[in-house]
Coordinates of C-alpha atoms and ligand atoms in Angstrom, one line a residue:
M66 CA 15.3 -23.7 38.0
Q67 CA 14.7 -21.2 40.8
T68 CA 14.5 -18.0 38.7
F69 CA 13.7 -17.3 35.1
L70 CA 14.9 -14.0 33.7
Y71 CA 17.8 -14.7 31.3
A72 CA 18.4 -17.4 28.6
K73 CA 21.1 -19.0 30.7
D74 CA 18.6 -19.7 33.5
L75 CA 17.0 -22.4 31.2
G76 CA 20.2 -24.4 31.0
N77 CA 21.0 -26.1 27.6
L78 CA 19.0 -24.2 25.0
S79 CA 18.9 -27.1 22.4
D80 CA 17.5 -29.3 25.1
A81 CA 14.8 -26.7 26.0
L82 CA 13.9 -26.4 22.3
A83 CA 13.6 -30.2 22.1
L84 CA 11.3 -30.1 25.1
A85 CA 9.2 -27.3 23.5
K86 CA 8.8 -29.6 20.4
E87 CA 7.8 -32.5 22.6
I88 CA 5.3 -30.4 24.6
K89 CA 3.8 -28.9 21.4
A90 CA 3.1 -32.5 20.2
N91 CA 1.6 -33.4 23.6
R92 CA 1.0 -30.4 25.8
Y93 CA -0.5 -32.5 28.6
A94 CA 2.5 -34.9 28.8
Y95 CA 3.5 -33.6 32.3
E96 CA 0.0 -33.1 33.6
H97 CA 0.9 -34.9 36.9
L98 CA 3.8 -32.5 37.8
G99 CA 1.6 -29.7 39.2
K100 CA -0.9 -31.7 41.2
R101 CA -1.8 -29.9 44.4
K102 CA 0.6 -27.1 43.6
T103 CA -0.3 -23.5 42.9
A104 CA 1.1 -20.8 40.5
L105 CA 0.5 -17.2 41.5
L106 CA 0.6 -14.7 38.6
V107 CA 1.1 -11.1 39.8
F108 CA 0.4 -8.4 37.3
F109 CA 1.5 -4.8 38.0
N110 CA 0.7 -4.0 34.3
N111 CA -1.8 -4.9 31.6
S112 CA -1.6 -8.1 29.6
L113 CA -3.6 -10.2 27.2
R114 CA -1.2 -12.9 25.9
T115 CA 0.9 -13.4 29.0
R116 CA -2.2 -13.6 31.2
L117 CA -3.9 -16.2 29.0
S118 CA -1.0 -18.3 27.8
T119 CA 0.6 -18.6 31.3
Q120 CA -2.7 -19.7 32.9
K121 CA -3.1 -22.2 30.1
A122 CA 0.4 -23.5 30.5
A123 CA -0.1 -23.9 34.3
R124 CA -3.2 -25.9 33.7
N125 CA -1.4 -28.1 31.1
L126 CA 0.8 -29.1 34.0
G127 CA -2.0 -29.7 36.4
L128 CA -1.3 -26.6 38.5
D129 CA -3.9 -24.5 40.2
V130 CA -3.6 -20.8 39.2
I131 CA -4.3 -17.6 41.1
V132 CA -4.1 -14.3 39.2
L133 CA -3.6 -11.1 41.1
D134 CA -4.0 -7.7 39.3
V135 CA -2.2 -5.6 41.9
N136 CA -3.7 -2.3 40.6
Q137 CA -7.3 -3.6 40.5
G138 CA -8.6 -4.5 43.9
A139 CA -5.5 -5.1 45.9
W140 CA -3.9 -2.4 48.2
K141 CA -1.6 0.1 46.5
L142 CA 1.9 -1.2 47.1
E143 CA 5.0 0.7 48.2
T144 CA 8.2 -0.7 46.6
E145 CA 10.9 1.4 48.3
R146 CA 12.2 0.6 51.8
G147 CA 12.5 3.5 54.2
V148 CA 9.6 5.5 52.9
I149 CA 7.3 7.1 55.4
M150 CA 4.0 5.6 54.2
D151 CA 1.6 8.5 54.8
G152 CA 0.7 8.8 51.1
D153 CA -1.7 6.8 48.9
K154 CA 0.1 3.4 49.3
S155 CA -1.4 1.2 52.0
E156 CA 0.9 -1.8 52.0
H157 CA 4.6 -2.5 51.5
L158 CA 6.0 -5.2 49.2
L159 CA 8.1 -6.4 52.1
E160 CA 4.9 -7.7 53.8
A161 CA 2.9 -8.4 50.6
I162 CA 5.5 -10.7 49.0
P163 CA 5.8 -13.2 51.9
V164 CA 2.0 -13.1 52.3
M165 CA 1.5 -13.9 48.6
A166 CA 4.2 -16.6 48.8
S167 CA 2.3 -18.4 51.6
F168 CA -0.5 -19.3 49.2
C169 CA 1.6 -20.6 46.2
D170 CA 4.5 -22.7 45.1
I171 CA 5.7 -20.7 42.0
I172 CA 5.3 -16.9 41.4
G173 CA 5.2 -15.1 38.0
V174 CA 5.6 -11.3 38.0
R175 CA 4.8 -8.7 35.4
T176 CA 6.4 -5.4 36.4
F177 CA 7.4 -3.0 33.6
A178 CA 10.2 -0.5 33.7
G179 CA 9.3 2.8 35.2
L180 CA 11.6 4.4 32.5
T181 CA 12.6 7.3 34.8
N182 CA 15.5 5.7 36.8
R183 CA 17.8 3.6 34.7
Q184 CA 19.6 2.1 37.6
E185 CA 16.4 1.0 39.4
D186 CA 15.1 -0.6 36.2
Y187 CA 18.4 -2.3 35.2
T188 CA 18.8 -3.8 38.7
E189 CA 15.3 -5.3 38.4
H190 CA 14.4 -3.6 41.7
V191 CA 10.8 -5.1 42.0
L192 CA 11.4 -8.6 40.5
N193 CA 14.5 -9.0 42.7
Q194 CA 12.4 -8.3 45.9
F195 CA 10.1 -11.2 44.8
I196 CA 13.1 -13.4 44.4
R197 CA 14.7 -12.4 47.7
Y198 CA 11.6 -12.3 50.0
S199 CA 9.2 -15.0 48.6
G200 CA 11.4 -18.0 49.1
K201 CA 9.7 -19.5 46.0
P202 CA 10.8 -19.9 42.4
V203 CA 10.1 -16.7 40.5
F204 CA 9.7 -16.1 36.8
S205 CA 9.5 -12.9 34.8
M206 CA 6.3 -12.3 32.8
E207 CA 8.0 -9.1 31.5
S208 CA 10.0 -7.3 34.1
A209 CA 11.9 -4.1 33.9
T210 CA 14.6 -5.2 31.5
A211 CA 13.6 -8.6 30.1
H212 CA 10.7 -10.6 28.6
P213 CA 12.1 -14.1 28.5
L214 CA 8.8 -16.0 27.9
Q215 CA 8.3 -13.9 24.8
A216 CA 11.9 -14.4 23.5
L217 CA 11.7 -18.2 24.0
A218 CA 8.4 -18.3 22.1
D219 CA 10.0 -16.2 19.4
L220 CA 12.9 -18.6 19.1
I221 CA 10.6 -21.6 19.0
T222 CA 8.6 -19.9 16.2
I223 CA 11.8 -19.2 14.2
E224 CA 13.0 -22.8 14.6
E225 CA 9.6 -24.0 13.3
H226 CA 9.6 -21.7 10.2
K227 CA 13.2 -21.3 9.2
E228 CA 14.1 -22.5 5.7
T229 CA 17.9 -22.3 6.1
K230 CA 20.0 -23.7 8.9
R231 CA 21.2 -20.3 10.1
P232 CA 18.6 -17.7 9.1
K233 CA 19.3 -14.0 8.9
V234 CA 17.1 -12.4 11.6
V235 CA 16.7 -8.6 11.7
L236 CA 15.5 -6.8 14.9
T237 CA 14.2 -3.4 13.7
W238 CA 13.1 -0.5 15.8
A239 CA 9.8 1.1 14.6
P240 CA 8.1 4.3 15.7
H241 CA 5.4 4.5 18.5
P242 CA 3.6 7.4 20.1
K243 CA 4.4 6.3 23.7
A244 CA 7.7 5.6 25.5
L245 CA 7.9 1.7 25.7
P246 CA 10.3 -0.5 27.7
Q247 CA 13.4 -2.2 26.3
A248 CA 12.5 -5.6 27.7
V249 CA 11.3 -7.2 24.5
P250 CA 14.2 -6.1 22.3
N251 CA 16.7 -6.8 25.1
S252 CA 15.5 -10.4 25.5
F253 CA 15.0 -10.9 21.8
A254 CA 18.6 -9.9 21.1
E255 CA 19.9 -12.0 24.0
W256 CA 18.0 -15.2 23.0
M257 CA 18.9 -14.9 19.3
R258 CA 22.5 -14.7 20.3
A259 CA 22.1 -17.8 22.4
G260 CA 20.4 -19.5 19.4
D261 CA 21.8 -20.3 16.0
V262 CA 20.9 -17.3 13.9
D263 CA 22.7 -14.4 12.1
L264 CA 21.3 -11.4 14.1
V265 CA 21.3 -7.9 12.8
V266 CA 19.9 -5.0 14.8
T267 CA 18.7 -1.8 13.2
H268 CA 17.5 1.4 14.8
P269 CA 18.1 5.2 14.6
E270 CA 21.1 6.6 16.4
G271 CA 20.6 6.9 20.2
Y272 CA 18.6 3.7 20.5
E273 CA 21.6 1.4 21.2
L274 CA 20.6 -1.5 23.4
D275 CA 22.4 -2.5 26.5
P276 CA 25.6 -4.6 25.8
L277 CA 24.4 -7.0 28.5
F278 CA 21.7 -8.2 26.0
V279 CA 22.9 -7.2 22.6
G280 CA 26.6 -8.2 23.1
D281 CA 28.6 -7.8 19.9
A282 CA 25.6 -8.3 17.5
R283 CA 25.9 -6.4 14.2
V284 CA 24.2 -3.0 14.3
E285 CA 23.2 -1.4 11.0
Y286 CA 21.8 2.2 11.2
D287 CA 20.4 2.0 7.6
Q288 CA 17.2 0.1 7.9
M289 CA 17.0 -0.8 4.1
K290 CA 20.5 -2.2 4.2
A291 CA 19.8 -4.2 7.3
F292 CA 16.7 -5.8 5.6
E293 CA 18.6 -7.0 2.5
G294 CA 18.3 -10.8 2.3
A295 CA 16.7 -11.2 5.7
D296 CA 14.7 -14.3 6.5
F297 CA 12.9 -12.9 9.5
I298 CA 11.9 -9.3 10.4
Y299 CA 11.2 -8.7 14.0
A300 CA 9.7 -5.3 14.6
K301 CA 9.5 -3.5 18.0
N302 CA 9.5 0.0 19.4
W303 CA 11.6 0.8 22.4
S304 CA 12.5 4.0 24.2
C305 CA 16.0 5.3 24.6
P306 CA 18.0 2.7 26.6
G307 CA 20.4 5.5 27.8
V308 CA 23.5 3.6 26.8
T309 CA 25.3 6.4 24.9
C310 CA 23.4 9.2 26.6
P311 CA 22.2 8.4 30.2
E312 CA 20.1 11.6 30.5
N313 CA 17.9 10.4 27.6
Y314 CA 16.9 7.2 29.3
G315 CA 13.3 6.3 28.7
K316 CA 12.7 9.1 26.2
I317 CA 11.3 9.1 22.7
L318 CA 14.1 10.4 20.4
C319 CA 12.6 9.7 17.0
Q320 CA 9.1 9.5 15.5
D321 CA 10.2 9.0 11.9
R322 CA 7.4 7.1 10.1
S323 CA 9.8 6.0 7.4
W324 CA 10.8 3.3 9.9
T325 CA 7.3 1.8 9.9
V326 CA 7.6 -1.7 8.3
T327 CA 5.9 -1.7 4.9
E328 CA 6.1 -3.6 1.6
R329 CA 8.8 -1.1 0.6
Q330 CA 11.3 -2.6 3.1
M331 CA 10.0 -6.2 2.9
A332 CA 10.7 -6.1 -0.9
V333 CA 14.5 -6.3 -0.3
T334 CA 14.3 -9.2 2.1
N335 CA 14.5 -12.9 1.2
D336 CA 10.7 -13.1 1.3
A337 CA 11.1 -12.7 5.0
H338 CA 8.6 -13.7 7.7
F339 CA 7.2 -10.8 9.7
M340 CA 7.2 -11.1 13.5
H341 CA 6.0 -8.9 16.4
C342 CA 5.3 -9.8 20.0
L343 CA 1.9 -7.9 20.0
P344 CA 0.1 -5.8 21.0
V345 CA 1.0 -3.8 17.8
R346 CA -0.2 -0.5 16.5
R347 CA -1.1 -1.0 12.8
N348 CA 0.2 1.5 10.3
V349 CA 2.6 2.9 13.0
I350 CA 4.8 -0.1 13.6
V351 CA 3.7 -2.1 10.6
S352 CA 1.4 -1.7 7.6
D353 CA -1.9 -3.6 7.3
N354 CA -0.5 -5.4 4.2
V355 CA 2.6 -6.7 5.9
I356 CA 0.9 -7.9 9.1
E357 CA -1.9 -9.6 7.1
S358 CA 0.5 -11.1 4.5
P359 CA 0.9 -14.9 4.3
R360 CA 4.5 -14.4 5.6
S361 CA 3.3 -12.8 8.9
L362 CA 3.8 -15.1 11.9
V363 CA 2.3 -12.9 14.6
I364 CA -0.6 -15.3 15.5
P365 CA 1.5 -18.6 15.6
E366 CA 4.1 -16.6 17.5
A367 CA 1.6 -15.5 20.1
A368 CA 0.2 -19.1 20.3
N369 CA 3.7 -20.3 21.1
R370 CA 3.6 -18.4 24.3
E371 CA 1.7 -21.3 25.7
I372 CA 4.5 -23.6 24.7
S373 CA 7.3 -21.4 26.1
A374 CA 5.4 -21.0 29.4
T375 CA 4.8 -24.8 29.7
V376 CA 8.5 -25.4 29.2
V377 CA 9.5 -22.9 31.9
L378 CA 6.9 -24.0 34.4
K379 CA 7.8 -27.6 33.9
K380 CA 11.4 -26.9 34.6
M381 CA 10.4 -24.9 37.8
L382 CA 8.2 -27.8 38.9
D383 CA 11.1 -30.3 38.3
A384 CA 13.1 -28.4 40.8
I385 CA 10.5 -28.5 43.6
Q386 CA 9.3 -32.0 43.3
Ligands
AN0_532 C1 4.7 -3.5 26.2 C2 6.2 -3.3 25.9 O1 6.5 -2.7 24.8 O2 7.1 -3.7 26.7 C3 4.4 -5.0 26.2 C4 4.8 -5.8 25.1 C5 4.6 -7.3 25.3 N1 4.0 -2.9 25.1 C6 3.1 -1.9 25.3 O3 3.0 -1.4 26.4 C7 2.3 -1.4 24.1
CP533 N1 3.4 -10.2 24.0 C1 2.9 -10.0 25.2 O1 3.6 -10.2 26.3 O2 1.6 -9.6 25.3 P1 0.8 -9.1 26.5 O3 1.4 -7.8 27.0 O4 -0.6 -9.0 26.0 O5 0.9 -10.1 27.6

Protein backbone atom coordinates (compact mmCIF):
# COMPACT_ATOMS: atom_id res chain seq x y z
CA MET A 1 0.00 0.00 0.00
CA GLN A 2 1.62 3.28 -1.18
CA THR A 3 -1.00 5.74 0.07
CA PHE A 4 -3.67 5.53 2.74
CA LEU A 5 -6.50 8.01 2.40
CA TYR A 6 -9.63 6.05 1.40
CA ALA A 7 -11.18 2.72 2.45
CA LYS A 8 -10.37 1.22 -0.94
CA ASP A 9 -6.63 1.78 -0.35
CA LEU A 10 -6.68 -0.97 2.28
CA GLY A 11 -7.84 -3.64 -0.19
CA ASN A 12 -10.29 -6.27 1.06
CA LEU A 13 -11.95 -4.83 4.16
CA SER A 14 -12.91 -8.18 5.73
CA ASP A 15 -9.26 -9.25 5.49
CA ALA A 16 -8.17 -5.98 7.11
CA LEU A 17 -10.69 -6.49 9.96
CA ALA A 18 -9.40 -10.05 10.44
CA LEU A 19 -5.85 -8.67 10.59
CA ALA A 20 -7.01 -6.08 13.16
CA LYS A 21 -8.39 -8.90 15.31
CA GLU A 22 -5.15 -10.85 15.01
CA ILE A 23 -3.07 -7.76 15.89
CA LYS A 24 -5.30 -6.96 18.86
CA ALA A 25 -4.66 -10.47 20.22
CA ASN A 26 -0.91 -10.09 19.65
CA ARG A 27 0.12 -6.56 18.81
CA TYR A 28 3.81 -7.49 18.52
CA ALA A 29 3.24 -10.29 16.00
CA TYR A 30 4.96 -8.30 13.22
CA GLU A 31 7.69 -6.72 15.35
CA HIS A 32 10.40 -7.72 12.85
CA LEU A 33 8.84 -5.86 9.87
CA GLY A 34 10.02 -2.36 10.79
CA LYS A 35 13.57 -3.19 11.82
CA ARG A 36 15.98 -0.43 10.69
CA LYS A 37 13.10 1.50 9.14
CA THR A 38 11.77 4.89 10.22
CA ALA A 39 8.30 6.41 10.25
CA LEU A 40 8.10 10.21 10.18
CA LEU A 41 4.91 11.73 11.61
CA VAL A 42 4.39 15.30 10.44
CA PHE A 43 1.83 17.39 12.33
CA PHE A 44 0.57 20.71 10.96
CA ASN A 45 -2.21 20.60 13.63
CA ASN A 46 -2.76 19.56 17.23
CA SER A 47 -3.31 15.95 18.24
CA LEU A 48 -3.46 13.75 21.31
CA ARG A 49 -4.76 10.36 20.11
CA THR A 50 -3.21 10.26 16.64
CA ARG A 51 0.15 11.37 18.00
CA LEU A 52 0.26 8.70 20.71
CA SER A 53 -1.47 5.79 18.97
CA THR A 54 0.52 6.07 15.74
CA GLN A 55 3.83 6.19 17.62
CA LYS A 56 2.75 3.15 19.66
CA ALA A 57 1.70 1.31 16.48
CA ALA A 58 5.03 2.08 14.80
CA ARG A 59 6.91 0.69 17.81
CA ASN A 60 4.70 -2.43 17.80
CA LEU A 61 6.16 -3.07 14.35
CA GLY A 62 9.75 -2.35 15.36
CA LEU A 63 9.89 0.99 13.51
CA ASP A 64 11.87 3.97 14.70
CA VAL A 65 9.69 7.07 14.90
CA ILE A 66 10.41 10.76 14.34
CA VAL A 67 7.67 13.27 15.17
CA LEU A 68 7.78 16.72 13.62
CA ASP A 69 5.45 19.48 14.81
CA VAL A 70 5.78 21.82 11.88
CA ASN A 71 4.46 24.84 13.74
CA GLN A 72 6.67 24.37 16.80
CA GLY A 73 10.34 24.70 16.03
CA ALA A 74 10.48 24.08 12.27
CA TRP A 75 10.51 26.82 9.64
CA LYS A 76 7.15 28.21 8.63
CA LEU A 77 6.23 26.47 5.37
CA GLU A 78 4.84 27.89 2.15
CA THR A 79 2.48 25.45 0.41
CA GLU A 80 1.66 27.34 -2.83
CA ARG A 81 4.01 27.26 -5.82
CA GLY A 82 4.77 30.58 -7.49
CA VAL A 83 4.48 32.71 -4.37
CA ILE A 84 7.16 35.41 -3.90
CA MET A 85 8.37 34.31 -0.48
CA ASP A 86 9.09 37.70 1.09
CA GLY A 87 6.57 37.23 3.93
CA ASP A 88 6.77 35.20 7.15
CA LYS A 89 7.32 31.80 5.50
CA SER A 90 10.98 30.77 5.34
CA GLU A 91 10.81 27.45 3.49
CA HIS A 92 8.74 25.84 0.74
CA LEU A 93 7.11 22.41 0.93
CA LEU A 94 8.83 21.62 -2.39
CA GLU A 95 12.20 21.54 -0.59
CA ALA A 96 10.96 20.48 2.84
CA ILE A 97 9.20 17.32 1.61
CA PRO A 98 12.19 15.69 -0.15
CA VAL A 99 14.40 16.64 2.79
CA MET A 100 11.99 15.03 5.27
CA ALA A 101 11.73 11.99 3.00
CA SER A 102 15.49 11.48 3.01
CA PHE A 103 15.36 10.52 6.70
CA CYS A 104 12.46 8.06 6.69
CA ASP A 105 10.73 5.16 4.94
CA ILE A 106 7.06 6.01 5.61
CA ILE A 107 5.42 9.41 6.18
CA GLY A 108 2.21 10.22 8.10
CA VAL A 109 0.74 13.69 7.66
CA ARG A 110 -1.83 15.63 9.68
CA THR A 111 -2.99 18.64 7.70
CA PHE A 112 -6.50 19.91 8.43
CA ALA A 113 -8.79 21.62 5.97
CA GLY A 114 -8.33 25.39 5.78
CA LEU A 115 -12.14 25.67 5.38
CA THR A 116 -11.86 28.75 3.15
CA ASN A 117 -11.20 27.23 -0.28
CA ARG A 118 -13.31 24.14 -0.95
CA GLN A 119 -11.47 23.20 -4.12
CA GLU A 120 -8.07 23.34 -2.41
CA ASP A 121 -9.33 21.24 0.52
CA TYR A 122 -11.19 18.67 -1.57
CA THR A 123 -8.18 18.12 -3.86
CA GLU A 124 -6.05 17.40 -0.74
CA HIS A 125 -3.60 20.07 -1.83
CA VAL A 126 -1.01 19.51 0.94
CA LEU A 127 -1.26 15.73 1.35
CA ASN A 128 -0.95 15.25 -2.39
CA GLN A 129 2.31 17.20 -2.45
CA PHE A 130 3.70 14.75 0.12
CA ILE A 131 2.53 11.87 -2.07
CA ARG A 132 4.02 13.42 -5.21
CA TYR A 133 7.33 14.76 -3.93
CA SER A 134 8.40 12.38 -1.14
CA GLY A 135 8.70 9.16 -3.13
CA LYS A 136 7.67 7.35 0.06
CA PRO A 137 4.44 5.68 1.19
CA VAL A 138 2.23 8.41 2.72
CA PHE A 139 -0.73 8.00 5.06
CA SER A 140 -3.28 10.54 6.25
CA MET A 141 -3.39 11.22 9.99
CA GLU A 142 -6.43 13.45 9.23
CA SER A 143 -5.99 15.45 6.12
CA ALA A 144 -8.31 18.03 4.55
CA THR A 145 -11.17 15.69 3.69
CA ALA A 146 -10.56 12.36 5.42
CA HIS A 147 -9.52 10.72 8.69
CA PRO A 148 -9.17 7.07 7.67
CA LEU A 149 -7.23 5.86 10.75
CA GLN A 150 -10.16 7.06 12.86
CA ALA A 151 -12.79 5.47 10.62
CA LEU A 152 -10.99 2.11 10.62
CA ALA A 153 -10.78 2.22 14.43
CA ASP A 154 -14.51 3.07 14.51
CA LEU A 155 -15.35 0.10 12.29
CA ILE A 156 -13.21 -2.23 14.44
CA THR A 157 -15.04 -0.92 17.54
CA ILE A 158 -18.46 -1.50 15.98
CA GLU A 159 -17.46 -5.03 14.91
CA GLU A 160 -16.39 -5.76 18.49
CA HIS A 161 -19.56 -4.44 20.12
CA LYS A 162 -22.37 -5.17 17.67
CA GLU A 163 -25.14 -7.45 18.92
CA THR A 164 -26.84 -7.97 15.54
CA LYS A 165 -25.27 -8.97 12.24
CA ARG A 166 -26.11 -5.69 10.49
CA PRO A 167 -26.50 -2.97 13.14
CA LYS A 168 -28.24 0.36 12.60
CA VAL A 169 -25.54 3.04 12.86
CA VAL A 170 -26.52 6.71 13.05
CA LEU A 171 -24.07 9.49 12.26
CA THR A 172 -25.46 12.62 13.89
CA TRP A 173 -24.32 16.23 13.54
CA ALA A 174 -24.08 18.05 16.88
CA PRO A 175 -23.41 21.71 17.65
CA HIS A 176 -19.95 23.21 18.30
CA PRO A 177 -18.75 26.80 18.83
CA LYS A 178 -15.97 26.57 16.20
CA ALA A 179 -16.01 25.65 12.52
CA LEU A 180 -14.67 22.08 12.28
CA PRO A 181 -13.55 20.06 9.23
CA GLN A 182 -15.67 17.40 7.51
CA ALA A 183 -12.85 14.82 7.54
CA VAL A 184 -14.23 12.69 10.39
CA PRO A 185 -17.85 12.45 9.18
CA ASN A 186 -16.69 12.02 5.58
CA SER A 187 -14.51 9.02 6.42
CA PHE A 188 -17.02 7.62 8.90
CA ALA A 189 -19.75 7.60 6.24
CA GLU A 190 -17.38 6.18 3.61
CA TRP A 191 -16.12 3.34 5.85
CA MET A 192 -19.57 2.44 7.19
CA ARG A 193 -20.78 2.09 3.61
CA ALA A 194 -17.81 -0.16 2.89
CA GLY A 195 -18.65 -2.22 5.99
CA ASP A 196 -21.79 -4.24 6.69
CA VAL A 197 -24.03 -1.77 8.57
CA ASP A 198 -27.32 0.08 8.04
CA LEU A 199 -26.11 3.72 7.97
CA VAL A 200 -28.39 6.69 8.60
CA VAL A 201 -27.02 10.25 8.58
CA THR A 202 -28.83 13.07 10.39
CA HIS A 203 -28.03 16.79 10.35
CA PRO A 204 -29.74 20.16 9.92
CA GLU A 205 -30.39 21.26 6.34
CA GLY A 206 -27.33 22.73 4.64
CA TYR A 207 -24.90 20.24 6.24
CA GLU A 208 -25.15 17.64 3.43
CA LEU A 209 -21.86 15.71 3.14
CA ASP A 210 -20.01 15.29 -0.14
CA PRO A 211 -21.49 12.43 -2.25
CA LEU A 212 -17.94 11.09 -2.75
CA PHE A 213 -18.11 9.93 0.89
CA VAL A 214 -21.78 9.67 1.79
CA GLY A 215 -22.89 8.06 -1.49
CA ASP A 216 -26.55 7.13 -1.37
CA ALA A 217 -26.68 6.64 2.42
CA ARG A 218 -30.08 7.49 3.95
CA VAL A 219 -30.30 11.09 5.22
CA GLU A 220 -32.96 11.92 7.82
CA TYR A 221 -33.33 15.59 8.84
CA ASP A 222 -35.40 14.74 11.95
CA GLN A 223 -32.82 13.67 14.55
CA MET A 224 -35.34 11.89 16.83
CA LYS A 225 -36.66 9.87 13.89
CA ALA A 226 -33.11 8.94 12.85
CA PHE A 227 -32.31 7.70 16.38
CA GLU A 228 -35.29 5.31 16.55
CA GLY A 229 -34.06 1.74 17.00
CA ALA A 230 -30.39 2.67 16.50
CA ASP A 231 -27.67 0.31 17.77
CA PHE A 232 -24.83 2.85 17.55
CA ILE A 233 -24.93 6.65 17.77
CA TYR A 234 -21.85 8.38 16.33
CA ALA A 235 -21.86 12.11 17.14
CA LYS A 236 -19.69 14.71 15.44
CA ASN A 237 -19.81 18.35 14.54
CA TRP A 238 -18.82 19.52 11.09
CA SER A 239 -18.95 22.84 9.29
CA CYS A 240 -20.90 23.39 6.08
CA PRO A 241 -19.49 21.11 3.33
CA GLY A 242 -20.71 23.55 0.66
CA VAL A 243 -22.43 20.82 -1.36
CA THR A 244 -25.81 22.50 -1.81
CA CYS A 245 -24.53 26.07 -1.32
CA PRO A 246 -20.79 26.50 -2.23
CA GLU A 247 -20.56 30.03 -0.75
CA ASN A 248 -21.31 28.61 2.71
CA TYR A 249 -18.30 26.26 2.63
CA GLY A 250 -16.61 26.01 6.04
CA LYS A 251 -19.26 28.14 7.79
CA ILE A 252 -21.31 27.47 10.92
CA LEU A 253 -24.96 27.41 9.82
CA CYS A 254 -26.59 26.20 13.03
CA GLN A 255 -25.92 26.38 16.78
CA ASP A 256 -29.15 24.68 17.84
CA ARG A 257 -28.46 22.98 21.19
CA SER A 258 -31.47 20.70 20.75
CA TRP A 259 -29.05 18.63 18.57
CA THR A 260 -26.77 17.98 21.60
CA VAL A 261 -26.95 14.23 22.26
CA THR A 262 -28.68 13.65 25.62
CA GLU A 263 -30.73 10.94 27.33
CA ARG A 264 -33.79 12.41 25.58
CA GLN A 265 -32.64 11.14 22.15
CA MET A 266 -30.86 8.02 23.47
CA ALA A 267 -34.22 6.88 24.98
CA VAL A 268 -35.67 6.08 21.53
CA THR A 269 -32.66 3.98 20.44
CA ASN A 270 -32.18 0.23 20.84
CA ASP A 271 -30.08 0.90 23.97
CA ALA A 272 -27.47 2.26 21.55
CA HIS A 273 -23.77 2.52 22.17
CA PHE A 274 -22.49 6.09 22.06
CA MET A 275 -19.38 6.90 20.00
CA HIS A 276 -17.29 10.01 19.30
CA CYS A 277 -13.76 10.29 17.91
CA LEU A 278 -12.67 12.75 20.66
CA PRO A 279 -11.72 15.42 21.58
CA VAL A 280 -15.31 16.20 22.58
CA ARG A 281 -16.92 19.23 24.21
CA ARG A 282 -19.14 17.92 26.99
CA ASN A 283 -22.65 19.35 27.22
CA VAL A 284 -22.28 20.88 23.75
CA ILE A 285 -21.85 17.72 21.63
CA VAL A 286 -23.00 15.21 24.27
CA SER A 287 -24.28 15.35 27.85
CA ASP A 288 -22.17 14.15 30.79
CA ASN A 289 -24.69 11.36 31.44
CA VAL A 290 -24.51 9.92 27.93
CA ILE A 291 -20.72 10.01 27.58
CA GLU A 292 -20.30 8.50 31.06
CA SER A 293 -22.98 5.82 30.60
CA PRO A 294 -22.03 2.13 30.44
CA ARG A 295 -23.05 2.21 26.73
CA SER A 296 -20.43 4.82 25.88
CA LEU A 297 -17.52 3.44 23.82
CA VAL A 298 -15.39 6.56 23.54
CA ILE A 299 -12.41 5.12 25.46
CA PRO A 300 -12.21 1.67 23.78
CA GLU A 301 -12.80 3.47 20.46
CA ALA A 302 -9.76 5.71 21.10
CA ALA A 303 -7.72 2.70 22.24
CA ASN A 304 -8.49 1.00 18.93
CA ARG A 305 -6.56 3.76 17.18
CA GLU A 306 -3.42 1.78 18.06
CA ILE A 307 -4.90 -1.23 16.28
CA SER A 308 -5.99 0.63 13.14
CA ALA A 309 -2.57 2.31 12.88
CA THR A 310 -0.75 -1.02 13.36
CA VAL A 311 -2.83 -2.56 10.54
CA VAL A 312 -2.10 0.36 8.20
CA LEU A 313 1.63 0.59 8.96
CA LYS A 314 1.96 -3.18 8.61
CA LYS A 315 0.42 -3.05 5.14
CA MET A 316 2.73 -0.18 4.16
CA LEU A 317 5.76 -2.09 5.44
CA ASP A 318 4.67 -5.20 3.50
CA ALA A 319 4.91 -3.13 0.32
CA ILE A 320 8.48 -1.91 0.92
CA GLN A 321 10.15 -5.07 2.22
C1 LIG B 1 -10.83 17.96 14.79
C2 LIG B 1 -11.89 17.77 13.73
O1 LIG B 1 -13.08 17.97 14.00
O2 LIG B 1 -11.56 17.40 12.58
C3 LIG B 1 -10.10 16.68 15.07
C4 LIG B 1 -10.93 15.49 15.39
C5 LIG B 1 -10.16 14.22 15.46
N1 LIG B 1 -11.46 18.42 16.01
C6 LIG B 1 -11.22 19.60 16.57
O3 LIG B 1 -10.49 20.39 16.01
C7 LIG B 1 -11.88 19.91 17.88
N1 LIG C 1 -9.52 11.40 17.25
C1 LIG C 1 -8.36 12.01 16.98
O1 LIG C 1 -7.81 11.94 15.88
O2 LIG C 1 -7.82 12.66 18.05
P1 LIG C 1 -6.56 13.64 18.01
O3 LIG C 1 -6.99 14.86 17.23
O4 LIG C 1 -6.30 13.96 19.46
O5 LIG C 1 -5.42 12.96 17.37
